[in-house]
Amino acid sequence: MALTFDELLLRADPRGRRESIGSWHVSIGLVILAGLVARLWLRVTQGVPPITGPTRWLAHAGHAGIYGLLTVVIVAGFVRMDASDLTMRLFGLAEVSFFAPDEAMRLAARGWHNDAANALVVLLSVHVVAAMLHGPILKDQVLQKMLPEPKGDG
């Protein structure tokens, strides 16, 4: 039986470090959210390498799934922590709270967070396998198309 992050923290320390570790967990999630927003901005403003062939729709669906699941994991994790009775300090500094403690909301957000995180791990594993398929096996230059073009000397 796998233990959730919450259960591991409760067993390790019923209160003290749990707030600190949970706050840092959420803070790191917000850094990842900033990276996600930046990545989506680049996709919109600079586009993506053209994908041809029958796997085009798989590539688009896979990327949409990764971005969507990552958003759900981060938002649900934030709500989960905020709806708990713990104090959330972002980056150890600013105390943040949008919701009063609400056990039903916390449990619902926990379910969404955990389920989306598990689905994200599966989807990212498929993504890595697909990259390995394109690189060393198919040698179809898909990975090279993702690299920035070299700048000229002058």
Coordinates of C-alpha atoms in Angstrom, one line a residue:
M1 CA 0.0 0.0 0.0
A2 CA 1.4 3.4 -1.0
L3 CA 1.3 6.2 1.4
T4 CA 0.4 9.7 0.3
F5 CA 2.6 12.7 1.0
D6 CA 0.2 13.8 3.8
E7 CA 0.4 10.4 5.5
L8 CA 4.2 10.3 5.4
L9 CA 4.4 13.8 6.9
L10 CA 1.8 12.9 9.6
R11 CA 3.8 9.8 10.6
A12 CA 7.1 11.7 10.6
D13 CA 5.9 14.7 12.6
P14 CA 2.3 15.4 13.7
R15 CA 2.6 19.1 13.4
G16 CA 5.8 21.1 13.4
R17 CA 7.8 20.2 10.3
R18 CA 4.6 19.2 8.5
E19 CA 3.6 22.9 8.1
S20 CA 7.1 23.8 6.9
I21 CA 7.5 20.9 4.5
G22 CA 3.9 21.5 3.1
S23 CA 4.6 25.2 2.6
W24 CA 7.8 24.5 0.7
H25 CA 6.0 21.8 -1.3
V26 CA 3.4 24.4 -2.4
S27 CA 6.1 27.1 -3.0
I28 CA 8.0 24.7 -5.3
G29 CA 4.7 24.0 -7.1
L30 CA 4.2 27.7 -7.7
V31 CA 7.7 27.9 -9.2
I32 CA 6.7 25.1 -11.5
L33 CA 3.5 27.0 -12.3
A34 CA 5.6 30.0 -13.3
G35 CA 7.7 27.8 -15.6
L36 CA 4.5 26.3 -17.1
V37 CA 3.1 29.8 -17.8
A38 CA 6.5 30.8 -19.4
R39 CA 6.5 27.6 -21.5
L40 CA 3.0 28.1 -22.7
W41 CA 3.8 31.8 -23.5
L42 CA 6.8 30.6 -25.6
R43 CA 4.5 28.1 -27.4
V44 CA 2.0 30.8 -28.3
T45 CA 4.5 33.5 -29.3
Q46 CA 7.2 31.4 -31.0
G47 CA 5.3 28.3 -32.0
V48 CA 6.4 24.7 -32.0
P49 CA 8.4 22.7 -34.6
P50 CA 6.1 21.3 -37.3
I51 CA 5.0 17.8 -36.6
T52 CA 4.0 15.7 -39.6
G53 CA 2.7 12.2 -40.1
P54 CA 0.2 10.0 -38.2
T55 CA 1.6 10.8 -34.8
R56 CA 0.8 14.5 -35.0
W57 CA -2.4 14.3 -33.1
L58 CA -0.7 12.1 -30.4
A59 CA 1.9 14.7 -29.9
H60 CA -0.6 17.5 -29.5
A61 CA -2.8 15.5 -27.2
G62 CA 0.2 14.4 -25.1
H63 CA 1.4 17.9 -24.7
A64 CA -2.1 19.2 -23.9
G65 CA -2.4 16.4 -21.3
I66 CA 0.9 17.3 -19.7
Y67 CA 0.0 21.0 -19.4
G68 CA -3.5 20.3 -18.2
L69 CA -2.5 17.7 -15.6
L70 CA 0.3 19.9 -14.4
T71 CA -2.1 22.7 -13.9
V72 CA -4.6 20.5 -12.0
V73 CA -1.8 19.1 -9.7
I74 CA -0.6 22.6 -8.9
V75 CA -4.0 24.3 -8.3
A76 CA -5.4 21.3 -6.4
G77 CA -2.2 21.1 -4.3
F78 CA -2.5 24.8 -3.4
V79 CA -6.2 24.5 -2.5
R80 CA -5.5 21.3 -0.5
M81 CA -2.9 23.1 1.6
D82 CA -4.9 26.3 2.0
A83 CA -8.1 24.5 3.0
S84 CA -6.2 22.6 5.8
D85 CA -5.7 23.9 9.3
L86 CA -2.0 24.4 8.6
T87 CA -0.3 27.8 8.1
M88 CA 1.0 28.2 4.6
R89 CA 4.1 30.4 4.2
L90 CA 5.2 30.8 0.6
F91 CA 9.0 30.4 0.4
G92 CA 9.1 30.6 4.2
L93 CA 8.1 34.3 4.1
A94 CA 4.6 35.4 3.3
E95 CA 1.7 33.8 5.1
V96 CA -1.1 33.1 2.6
S97 CA -4.6 32.0 3.1
F98 CA -7.7 32.3 0.8
F99 CA -10.0 29.7 2.4
A100 CA -11.0 29.0 6.0
P101 CA -10.1 25.4 7.0
D102 CA -12.6 23.1 5.3
E103 CA -12.0 19.4 5.6
A104 CA -14.4 18.5 2.7
M105 CA -12.6 20.9 0.4
R106 CA -9.2 19.7 1.5
L107 CA -10.1 16.0 0.9
A108 CA -11.6 16.8 -2.5
A109 CA -8.5 18.8 -3.5
R110 CA -6.3 16.0 -2.1
G111 CA -8.0 13.5 -4.3
W112 CA -7.7 15.7 -7.4
H113 CA -4.0 16.4 -6.6
N114 CA -3.0 12.8 -6.0
D115 CA -5.0 11.4 -9.0
A116 CA -3.7 14.1 -11.4
A117 CA -0.1 13.6 -10.1
N118 CA -0.3 9.8 -10.7
A119 CA -1.7 10.4 -14.2
L120 CA 1.0 12.9 -14.9
V121 CA 3.7 10.4 -13.9
V122 CA 2.2 7.9 -16.4
L123 CA 1.9 10.5 -19.2
L124 CA 5.4 11.8 -18.6
S125 CA 6.7 8.2 -18.8
V126 CA 5.0 7.7 -22.1
H127 CA 6.5 11.0 -23.2
V128 CA 10.0 9.9 -22.4
V129 CA 9.5 6.6 -24.2
A130 CA 8.2 8.5 -27.2
A131 CA 11.3 10.8 -27.2
M132 CA 13.5 7.7 -27.0
L133 CA 11.6 6.2 -29.9
H134 CA 12.1 9.3 -32.0
G135 CA 15.8 9.8 -31.1
P136 CA 17.9 6.6 -31.1
I137 CA 15.4 4.2 -32.8
L138 CA 13.5 6.2 -35.6
K139 CA 16.3 8.8 -36.0
D140 CA 13.7 11.1 -37.5
Q141 CA 15.2 14.4 -36.2
V142 CA 12.1 15.2 -34.1
L143 CA 14.4 15.9 -31.1
Q144 CA 16.7 18.1 -33.1
K145 CA 13.8 20.2 -34.3
M146 CA 13.2 21.2 -30.7
L147 CA 16.6 22.7 -30.3
P148 CA 17.1 26.5 -31.0
E149 CA 18.7 27.3 -34.3
P150 CA 22.4 28.3 -33.9
K151 CA 23.1 32.0 -34.1
G152 CA 25.3 33.2 -36.9
D153 CA 28.8 34.5 -36.2
G154 CA 28.0 38.0 -37.4

